[in-house]
Amino acid sequence: MTTPQHFRVAVLGSGFGGLGMAAQLVRAGEENFAVFEKADAVGGVWRDNTYPGAACDTQAHVYNYTFFPHLRVSKMFAGQDEMLGYQQQLRDAFGIEKHMHYNAEIVEARWVEEEAHWLISLANGEQYTSDFFIPAWGQLSEVKIPAWEGRDKFKGEQFHSAHWRHDVDLKGKKVISIGSAASAVQYVPFVAEEAGSLEVFQRSANYILPREQIEFTQEQLDTFEQHPETFEESRRAIHELREAGFERTRLNTGGQAEGAKESIDYLHSVIEDADLREKLTPTYEFGCKRILRTSAYYPTFLRDNVSLVTEGVSHFTENGIVTADGVEHEADVIIYATGFYSQNFQGNLNIIGRDGVTLAERWGTEDAEAFVGMSVDGFPNMFLMYGPNTNLNHNSVVTMLEIQQSYVKDVLAKTADLEKVSVDVRRERLDAFNEVLQAEMRGSAFSSDCSSWYKNSKGKVINNWSGTVEEYRDWAREFNADDYVVKSLSLVEA
């Protein structure tokens, strides 16, 4: 029997989290690692989401790693092509390609107690082992389309925005777009220019702020490259501004009222029709759902070929959709902007920890939790990137990822000389962390009364971090062995 190839670290996924972790390993001098990617290229969501208008709604100067600044990004709110290009540059700059395993979907990761390592099985039957396992699968990778009655009967074209059908010509077609959140507000203006008619189905209105785009001149880009400190000054200013903006997500604060007023004032400045304005006005707390940034969405509804539908979907027919009021809406193409299974953190991967307990069993159907968003008791040497309660509403998640990667580097450095080491978070530390987090969450708009992907069906917020990025940094600044049970042959012998 062939012994599986062994790595000190196995990373799952090559999006921002996985590639950043790989780059950090290289920076730390660690070469014995592998990155397993189920697709045939790097990029994660920025590889997959190629819909028209796909762009980052966080300023590009903070949506990159401090150790690899995106000096020549052309716009402050960069498009999908530049986001993907940055990741490709990151891969090349740190020599990550030689560590990549493409078309390598991990289907099972099993902790082997006697060897203190993970046994990793791929869909193609290959197996590997690693001392440490770093899942970086993200929170928005598995698309969700509700199981509406008759959807399979529809004779036209239909697809999710994350799987955009570029071969489908929308010119002159009757198009229905279901959903009105982050992806929809970006592609709807482009679809409206092509379609003969476009009906936007909205379940609930969103708070939208205008996106003040900045296109950098050649002179500015040259300055950033020749004097990187100018780029860092911009990064710091934006980071501090967005950190201060976290106050807008706290309930009953002046900041929250200010944010809501700014959003509603913007809506009123664009939409004059009273009925349409009312339909586009949110009826929940500012910050309860993701706050969107776009200057192109509201003006789209001023076009003659665009209409807003707020009645719920009843069922599908061969020709389109019947809404709850009994009206049939005919369509040639239906596009779904219906979101993702954001709380299925492990996807279809079977992770088996100590005593044969699976991560699905440990978490239950929708109660994912982790110490500082990274460690789960009973799953030694496993550290999640962008795990439970590490999503943000106010700032760049890439900054959160960099904090997590530095934490993992510290774990690796402090256990480097230990043979067959296992690092397992203490349950009481995880519970204490979550008690503080959820107590803080009670004062957050994230916990208020609306339906959002931040919360599980019981209303518990399991996706978002409860504070600022700097408050998270205080929690995860360094690895503290007292938070964990650390075992190894070296310690036993000592």
Coordinates of C-alpha atoms in Angstrom, one line a residue:
M1 CA 0.0 0.0 0.0
T2 CA 1.4 3.4 -1.0
T3 CA 1.9 5.9 1.8
P4 CA 0.1 9.1 1.1
Q5 CA 2.2 12.2 0.4
H6 CA 2.5 14.2 3.6
F7 CA 2.5 18.0 4.1
R8 CA 2.9 20.1 7.1
V9 CA -0.1 22.2 6.0
A10 CA -3.0 21.5 3.6
V11 CA -5.1 24.5 2.5
L12 CA -8.5 24.0 1.0
G13 CA -9.4 26.6 -1.6
S14 CA -7.6 29.2 -3.7
G15 CA -9.8 32.3 -3.2
F16 CA -8.6 35.3 -1.3
G17 CA -8.4 33.3 2.0
G18 CA -6.5 30.3 0.6
L19 CA -4.1 32.2 -1.6
G20 CA -3.3 34.6 1.2
M21 CA -2.6 31.8 3.6
A22 CA -0.3 30.2 1.0
A23 CA 1.5 33.5 0.5
Q24 CA 1.9 33.8 4.3
L25 CA 3.3 30.3 4.5
V26 CA 5.9 31.2 1.9
R27 CA 6.7 34.4 3.7
A28 CA 7.3 32.4 6.9
G29 CA 9.7 30.1 5.1
E30 CA 7.3 27.1 5.1
E31 CA 7.5 25.2 1.8
N32 CA 6.0 21.9 2.8
F33 CA 2.4 22.7 2.0
A34 CA -0.3 22.2 -0.6
V35 CA -3.3 24.1 -1.8
F36 CA -6.2 21.9 -3.0
E37 CA -8.6 23.6 -5.5
K38 CA -11.6 21.8 -6.9
A39 CA -11.6 24.0 -10.0
D40 CA -8.9 24.3 -12.7
A41 CA -7.8 27.8 -11.7
V42 CA -7.4 30.1 -8.7
G43 CA -9.8 32.8 -7.8
G44 CA -12.7 31.6 -5.8
V45 CA -15.8 33.9 -6.0
W46 CA -13.9 36.3 -8.2
R47 CA -13.2 33.5 -10.7
D48 CA -16.8 32.3 -10.6
N49 CA -18.8 35.5 -10.6
T50 CA -18.5 36.9 -14.1
Y51 CA -21.9 38.5 -14.4
P52 CA -22.0 42.0 -16.1
G53 CA -21.0 44.7 -13.7
A54 CA -19.4 42.3 -11.2
A55 CA -17.3 44.5 -8.9
C56 CA -16.1 44.9 -5.4
D57 CA -18.2 47.3 -3.2
T58 CA -15.3 47.8 -0.8
Q59 CA -12.6 50.3 -1.8
A60 CA -9.8 48.5 -3.6
H61 CA -7.1 50.2 -1.4
V62 CA -8.3 48.1 1.6
Y63 CA -9.3 45.0 -0.4
N64 CA -5.8 43.6 -0.7
Y65 CA -3.1 42.3 1.6
T66 CA -0.8 44.8 3.3
F67 CA 2.2 42.5 2.4
F68 CA 1.2 42.7 -1.3
P69 CA -0.5 46.0 -2.1
H70 CA -2.5 46.3 -5.3
L71 CA -0.6 49.4 -6.4
R72 CA -1.9 49.7 -9.9
V73 CA -5.6 48.9 -9.4
S74 CA -7.3 51.3 -11.8
K75 CA -10.5 52.1 -9.9
M76 CA -11.3 52.6 -6.2
F77 CA -14.2 50.1 -6.7
A78 CA -12.5 47.5 -8.9
G79 CA -14.2 45.1 -11.2
Q80 CA -14.1 41.3 -11.2
D81 CA -11.3 41.2 -13.8
E82 CA -8.9 43.2 -11.6
M83 CA -9.9 41.3 -8.4
L84 CA -9.1 38.0 -10.2
G85 CA -6.0 39.5 -11.7
Y86 CA -4.7 40.5 -8.2
Q87 CA -5.1 37.0 -7.0
Q88 CA -3.2 35.7 -10.0
Q89 CA -0.5 38.2 -9.3
L90 CA -0.4 37.0 -5.7
R91 CA 0.0 33.4 -6.8
D92 CA 2.9 34.3 -9.1
A93 CA 4.7 36.7 -6.8
F94 CA 5.0 34.1 -4.0
G95 CA 5.6 31.0 -6.2
I96 CA 2.3 29.4 -5.1
E97 CA 1.7 27.6 -8.4
K98 CA 4.1 24.8 -7.5
H99 CA 2.0 24.1 -4.4
M100 CA -1.3 24.0 -6.3
H101 CA -3.4 20.9 -6.8
Y102 CA -6.1 21.7 -9.4
N103 CA -9.3 19.7 -10.0
A104 CA -8.6 18.4 -6.5
E105 CA -11.9 18.5 -4.6
I106 CA -11.5 17.4 -1.0
V107 CA -14.5 15.3 0.0
E108 CA -13.3 14.1 3.4
A109 CA -10.8 15.2 6.0
R110 CA -10.4 12.8 8.9
W111 CA -8.3 13.3 12.1
V112 CA -6.0 10.4 12.9
E113 CA -5.4 10.6 16.6
E114 CA -2.4 8.2 16.8
E115 CA -0.5 10.1 14.1
A116 CA -1.7 13.5 15.1
H117 CA -2.5 14.4 11.5
W118 CA -5.3 14.8 9.0
L119 CA -6.1 12.2 6.3
I120 CA -7.4 14.0 3.3
S121 CA -9.4 12.3 0.6
L122 CA -10.1 13.7 -2.8
A123 CA -13.0 13.1 -5.1
N124 CA -10.7 11.4 -7.6
G125 CA -9.6 8.8 -4.9
E126 CA -6.2 10.3 -4.1
Q127 CA -5.2 10.7 -0.5
Y128 CA -2.8 12.9 1.4
T129 CA -1.9 13.6 5.0
S130 CA -1.1 16.9 6.7
D131 CA -0.2 18.0 10.2
F132 CA -2.5 21.1 9.9
F133 CA -5.6 21.6 7.9
I134 CA -6.8 25.1 6.8
P135 CA -10.2 25.2 5.1
A136 CA -10.7 28.4 3.2
W137 CA -14.0 27.6 1.5
G138 CA -15.6 31.0 2.1
Q139 CA -19.1 31.8 3.1
L140 CA -20.6 32.5 -0.4
S141 CA -19.7 29.7 -2.6
E142 CA -22.7 27.4 -2.9
V143 CA -25.6 29.0 -4.8
K144 CA -29.2 28.8 -3.5
I145 CA -32.3 28.7 -5.6
P146 CA -35.6 28.1 -3.8
A147 CA -37.6 25.1 -4.9
W148 CA -40.5 26.9 -6.5
E149 CA -43.2 24.7 -7.9
G150 CA -42.9 24.1 -11.6
R151 CA -39.5 25.6 -12.0
D152 CA -38.4 22.6 -14.1
K153 CA -41.3 23.3 -16.5
F154 CA -40.1 26.7 -17.7
K155 CA -39.1 26.4 -21.3
G156 CA -36.9 29.4 -21.5
E157 CA -33.3 29.9 -20.2
Q158 CA -32.6 30.2 -16.5
F159 CA -29.4 30.5 -14.5
H160 CA -28.0 31.9 -11.2
S161 CA -25.9 35.0 -11.4
A162 CA -22.9 33.2 -10.0
H163 CA -23.1 30.8 -13.0
W164 CA -23.7 33.5 -15.6
R165 CA -24.6 32.1 -19.1
H166 CA -22.6 34.3 -21.4
D167 CA -23.9 32.3 -24.3
V168 CA -27.5 33.5 -23.7
D169 CA -28.3 36.5 -25.8
L170 CA -30.5 38.9 -23.8
K171 CA -31.0 41.4 -26.6
G172 CA -34.6 42.2 -27.1
K173 CA -35.7 39.4 -24.7
K174 CA -38.2 39.4 -21.9
V175 CA -36.1 39.0 -18.8
I176 CA -37.1 38.4 -15.2
S177 CA -34.5 38.9 -12.5
I178 CA -35.4 37.4 -9.1
G179 CA -33.6 39.1 -6.3
S180 CA -32.5 42.7 -5.5
A181 CA -29.5 42.5 -3.3
A182 CA -25.7 42.7 -3.8
S183 CA -25.3 40.8 -7.1
A184 CA -28.6 42.1 -8.7
V185 CA -27.9 45.7 -8.1
Q186 CA -24.7 45.3 -10.1
Y187 CA -26.0 43.4 -13.1
V188 CA -29.5 44.8 -13.4
P189 CA -28.4 48.1 -15.0
F190 CA -26.4 46.1 -17.7
V191 CA -29.3 43.7 -18.4
A192 CA -31.7 46.6 -18.7
E193 CA -29.6 48.0 -21.6
E194 CA -29.9 44.7 -23.5
A195 CA -33.3 43.3 -22.7
G196 CA -36.5 44.2 -24.5
S197 CA -38.2 44.2 -21.1
L198 CA -36.9 43.6 -17.6
E199 CA -38.9 42.8 -14.5
V200 CA -37.0 42.9 -11.2
F201 CA -38.7 40.7 -8.5
Q202 CA -37.9 42.2 -5.1
R203 CA -38.7 40.3 -1.8
S204 CA -37.6 43.3 0.4
A205 CA -36.0 46.6 -0.4
N206 CA -32.4 47.3 0.6
Y207 CA -30.6 50.3 2.0
I208 CA -28.4 51.6 -0.8
L209 CA -25.7 54.3 -0.6
P210 CA -24.3 55.9 -3.8
R211 CA -20.9 54.5 -4.9
E212 CA -18.6 57.4 -5.5
Q213 CA -16.2 55.8 -8.0
I214 CA -12.7 57.1 -8.5
E215 CA -10.7 56.2 -11.6
F216 CA -7.0 56.8 -11.0
T217 CA -5.0 58.7 -13.5
Q218 CA -1.7 57.2 -14.9
E219 CA 0.2 59.8 -12.9
Q220 CA -1.5 58.7 -9.7
L221 CA -0.8 55.0 -10.4
D222 CA 2.8 55.8 -11.1
T223 CA 3.0 57.7 -7.8
F224 CA 1.5 54.7 -5.9
E225 CA 4.1 52.4 -7.5
Q226 CA 7.1 54.6 -7.1
H227 CA 6.1 55.8 -3.6
P228 CA 4.1 53.0 -1.9
E229 CA 3.8 55.0 1.2
T230 CA 1.2 57.2 -0.6
F231 CA -0.8 54.0 -1.2
E232 CA -0.5 53.1 2.5
E233 CA -1.7 56.6 3.5
S234 CA -4.8 56.0 1.4
R235 CA -5.3 52.5 2.8
R236 CA -5.0 53.8 6.4
A237 CA -7.4 56.7 5.8
I238 CA -10.1 54.4 4.2
H239 CA -9.6 51.8 7.0
E240 CA -10.1 54.4 9.7
L241 CA -13.1 55.9 7.9
R242 CA -14.8 52.5 7.6
E243 CA -14.0 51.5 11.2
A244 CA -15.7 54.7 12.3
G245 CA -18.6 53.7 10.1
F246 CA -19.2 50.6 12.2
E247 CA -21.2 52.8 14.6
R248 CA -23.9 52.8 11.9
T249 CA -24.6 49.1 12.6
R250 CA -25.2 49.7 16.3
L251 CA -28.8 49.9 17.3
N252 CA -30.3 53.2 18.4
T253 CA -27.2 55.3 17.7
G254 CA -26.7 58.6 15.9
G255 CA -24.6 56.8 13.4
Q256 CA -27.3 54.4 12.5
A257 CA -29.9 57.2 12.1
E258 CA -27.4 59.1 10.0
G259 CA -26.8 56.1 7.7
A260 CA -30.5 55.5 7.2
K261 CA -31.1 59.1 6.4
E262 CA -28.3 59.2 3.9
S263 CA -29.7 56.2 2.2
I264 CA -33.3 57.4 2.1
D265 CA -32.2 60.8 0.9
Y266 CA -30.3 59.2 -1.9
L267 CA -33.4 57.2 -2.9
H268 CA -35.6 60.3 -2.9
S269 CA -33.0 62.2 -5.0
V270 CA -33.3 59.7 -7.8
I271 CA -36.9 58.3 -7.6
E272 CA -39.7 60.8 -7.8
D273 CA -42.6 58.5 -8.3
A274 CA -44.2 58.1 -4.9
D275 CA -45.5 54.5 -5.4
L276 CA -42.1 53.3 -6.7
R277 CA -40.3 55.1 -4.0
E278 CA -42.4 53.4 -1.4
K279 CA -41.6 50.0 -2.8
L280 CA -37.9 50.7 -2.8
T281 CA -38.0 51.9 0.8
P282 CA -36.7 49.4 3.4
T283 CA -39.0 48.7 6.4
Y284 CA -36.4 47.3 8.8
E285 CA -33.4 48.6 10.8
F286 CA -30.5 50.1 8.9
G287 CA -27.7 47.6 9.0
C288 CA -29.9 44.5 9.6
K289 CA -29.1 43.4 6.0
R290 CA -26.0 44.1 4.0
I291 CA -25.7 47.8 3.1
L292 CA -25.3 48.1 -0.7
R293 CA -23.3 50.6 -2.7
T294 CA -24.3 51.5 -6.2
S295 CA -25.1 54.6 -8.2
A296 CA -26.5 52.7 -11.2
Y297 CA -29.4 50.7 -9.7
Y298 CA -32.1 53.3 -8.9
P299 CA -31.7 55.1 -12.2
T300 CA -32.4 51.8 -14.0
F301 CA -36.1 52.1 -12.8
L302 CA -36.4 55.3 -14.7
R303 CA -36.2 53.4 -18.0
D304 CA -39.4 52.5 -19.9
N305 CA -38.4 48.9 -20.3
V306 CA -37.9 48.2 -16.5
S307 CA -40.4 47.5 -13.8
L308 CA -40.4 46.4 -10.2
V309 CA -42.4 43.5 -9.0
T310 CA -43.0 43.1 -5.2
E311 CA -45.6 40.3 -5.2
G312 CA -44.2 37.0 -4.1
V313 CA -43.6 34.1 -6.5
S314 CA -46.5 31.6 -6.5
H315 CA -45.3 29.1 -9.1
F316 CA -43.6 28.7 -12.5
T317 CA -45.2 27.9 -15.8
E318 CA -43.8 27.0 -19.2
N319 CA -43.9 30.6 -20.2
G320 CA -42.8 32.4 -17.0
I321 CA -43.8 33.0 -13.4
V322 CA -47.2 33.5 -11.7
T323 CA -47.1 35.8 -8.7
A324 CA -49.1 35.6 -5.5
D325 CA -51.7 38.0 -7.0
G326 CA -52.4 35.6 -9.8
V327 CA -50.7 37.5 -12.6
E328 CA -48.5 35.6 -15.0
H329 CA -45.3 37.3 -16.0
E330 CA -43.9 35.9 -19.3
A331 CA -40.2 35.6 -19.8
D332 CA -37.6 34.3 -22.2
V333 CA -34.9 34.3 -19.6
I334 CA -35.0 34.1 -15.8
I335 CA -31.9 35.1 -13.8
Y336 CA -31.6 34.2 -10.1
A337 CA -29.9 36.5 -7.7
T338 CA -31.2 34.4 -4.8
G339 CA -28.1 34.2 -2.8
F340 CA -26.0 31.4 -1.3
Y341 CA -26.1 28.8 1.4
S342 CA -24.1 31.1 3.6
Q343 CA -24.3 29.0 6.7
N344 CA -23.3 25.7 5.3
F345 CA -19.6 26.5 6.1
Q346 CA -18.2 23.1 5.3
G347 CA -20.2 22.6 2.1
N348 CA -20.4 18.9 1.1
L349 CA -17.1 18.1 2.8
N350 CA -17.2 15.5 5.5
I351 CA -14.9 16.6 8.3
I352 CA -14.4 14.0 11.0
G353 CA -12.7 15.0 14.2
R354 CA -11.8 13.3 17.5
D355 CA -13.9 10.2 18.5
G356 CA -15.5 10.0 15.0
V357 CA -17.6 13.2 15.6
T358 CA -18.2 15.1 12.4
L359 CA -18.2 18.8 12.1
A360 CA -21.8 18.6 10.9
E361 CA -22.7 16.8 14.2
R362 CA -20.7 19.2 16.3
W363 CA -22.5 22.2 14.7
G364 CA -25.9 20.8 14.0
T365 CA -27.8 22.1 11.0
E366 CA -27.2 25.8 11.5
D367 CA -25.3 26.6 14.7
A368 CA -21.7 27.0 13.4
E369 CA -19.4 28.5 15.9
A370 CA -15.6 28.7 16.3
F371 CA -13.1 30.3 18.7
V372 CA -12.1 33.6 17.1
G373 CA -13.9 32.3 14.0
M374 CA -11.1 29.7 13.4
S375 CA -11.0 26.9 15.9
V376 CA -13.6 24.2 16.9
D377 CA -13.1 21.9 19.8
G378 CA -12.6 18.3 18.9
F379 CA -11.0 19.2 15.6
P380 CA -7.3 19.6 16.4
N381 CA -4.9 21.4 14.1
M382 CA -7.8 22.8 12.0
F383 CA -8.0 26.5 11.5
L384 CA -10.7 28.1 9.4
M385 CA -10.3 31.1 7.2
Y386 CA -13.4 33.3 7.1
G387 CA -15.2 31.0 9.5
P388 CA -18.3 31.6 11.6
N389 CA -18.7 35.2 12.9
T390 CA -15.9 36.7 10.8
N391 CA -17.9 38.4 8.1
L392 CA -18.1 42.2 8.0
N393 CA -20.7 44.7 7.0
H394 CA -18.6 47.8 7.4
N395 CA -15.0 47.1 6.3
S396 CA -12.7 44.8 4.2
V397 CA -12.9 41.1 4.9
V398 CA -9.4 40.8 3.5
T399 CA -8.1 42.6 6.6
M400 CA -9.9 40.0 8.7
L401 CA -8.3 37.2 6.6
E402 CA -4.8 38.7 7.1
I403 CA -5.3 38.7 10.9
Q404 CA -6.4 35.1 10.8
Q405 CA -3.4 34.1 8.6
S406 CA -1.0 35.8 11.0
Y407 CA -2.6 33.9 13.8
V408 CA -2.1 30.6 12.0
K409 CA 1.5 31.5 11.3
D410 CA 2.0 32.1 15.0
V411 CA 0.5 28.6 15.8
L412 CA 2.9 27.0 13.3
A413 CA 5.9 28.9 14.6
K414 CA 5.2 28.1 18.3
T415 CA 4.7 24.4 17.5
A416 CA 7.4 23.9 14.9
D417 CA 9.7 22.0 17.3
L418 CA 7.0 19.7 18.6
E419 CA 6.7 16.1 17.3
K420 CA 3.2 14.8 16.5
V421 CA 1.6 17.9 18.0
S422 CA -2.1 18.4 18.4
V423 CA -3.6 21.8 19.2
D424 CA -7.3 21.6 20.2
V425 CA -9.2 24.6 21.5
R426 CA -10.7 24.3 25.0
R427 CA -14.5 24.1 24.9
E428 CA -14.8 26.5 27.8
R429 CA -12.7 29.1 25.9
L430 CA -14.9 28.8 22.8
D431 CA -18.0 29.1 24.9
A432 CA -16.7 32.1 26.8
F433 CA -15.7 33.8 23.5
N434 CA -19.2 33.2 22.0
E435 CA -20.9 34.4 25.2
V436 CA -19.1 37.7 24.8
L437 CA -19.7 37.9 21.1
Q438 CA -23.4 37.2 21.3
A439 CA -23.9 39.6 24.2
E440 CA -22.3 42.3 22.0
M441 CA -24.5 41.2 19.1
R442 CA -27.7 42.1 21.1
G443 CA -26.8 45.8 20.5
S444 CA -26.2 45.3 16.8
A445 CA -28.5 45.9 13.9
F446 CA -27.4 42.5 12.7
S447 CA -29.7 40.9 15.3
S448 CA -32.7 43.1 14.7
D449 CA -36.0 42.0 13.1
C450 CA -35.3 41.2 9.4
S451 CA -34.5 38.2 7.4
S452 CA -30.9 38.1 6.4
W453 CA -28.1 35.6 5.6
Y454 CA -26.3 36.8 8.7
K455 CA -28.7 34.8 11.0
N456 CA -29.9 31.3 11.4
S457 CA -33.6 30.4 11.6
K458 CA -33.6 31.0 15.4
G459 CA -32.3 34.6 14.9
K460 CA -28.8 34.0 16.1
V461 CA -26.1 35.8 14.1
I462 CA -23.5 33.2 13.0
N463 CA -21.9 34.9 10.0
N464 CA -21.0 38.4 11.2
W465 CA -18.3 39.7 13.6
S466 CA -19.9 41.7 16.4
G467 CA -17.4 44.6 16.4
T468 CA -14.8 46.5 14.5
V469 CA -11.8 45.0 12.7
E470 CA -9.5 46.3 15.4
E471 CA -11.5 44.7 18.1
Y472 CA -11.2 41.4 16.3
R473 CA -7.4 42.0 16.0
D474 CA -7.3 42.3 19.8
W475 CA -8.9 38.9 20.1
A476 CA -6.8 37.2 17.5
R477 CA -3.5 39.1 17.7
E478 CA -1.5 36.0 18.7
F479 CA -1.8 32.4 19.5
N480 CA -2.2 31.8 23.3
A481 CA -1.5 28.2 24.2
D482 CA -3.6 28.6 27.3
D483 CA -6.7 28.7 25.1
Y484 CA -5.9 25.2 23.8
V485 CA -4.9 21.7 24.9
V486 CA -1.5 21.2 23.3
K487 CA -0.2 17.7 23.2
S488 CA 2.9 16.1 21.5
L489 CA 5.4 13.3 21.8
S490 CA 8.0 16.0 22.6
L491 CA 6.0 17.3 25.6
V492 CA 5.4 13.7 26.8
E493 CA 9.1 12.9 26.6
A494 CA 10.0 16.1 28.3

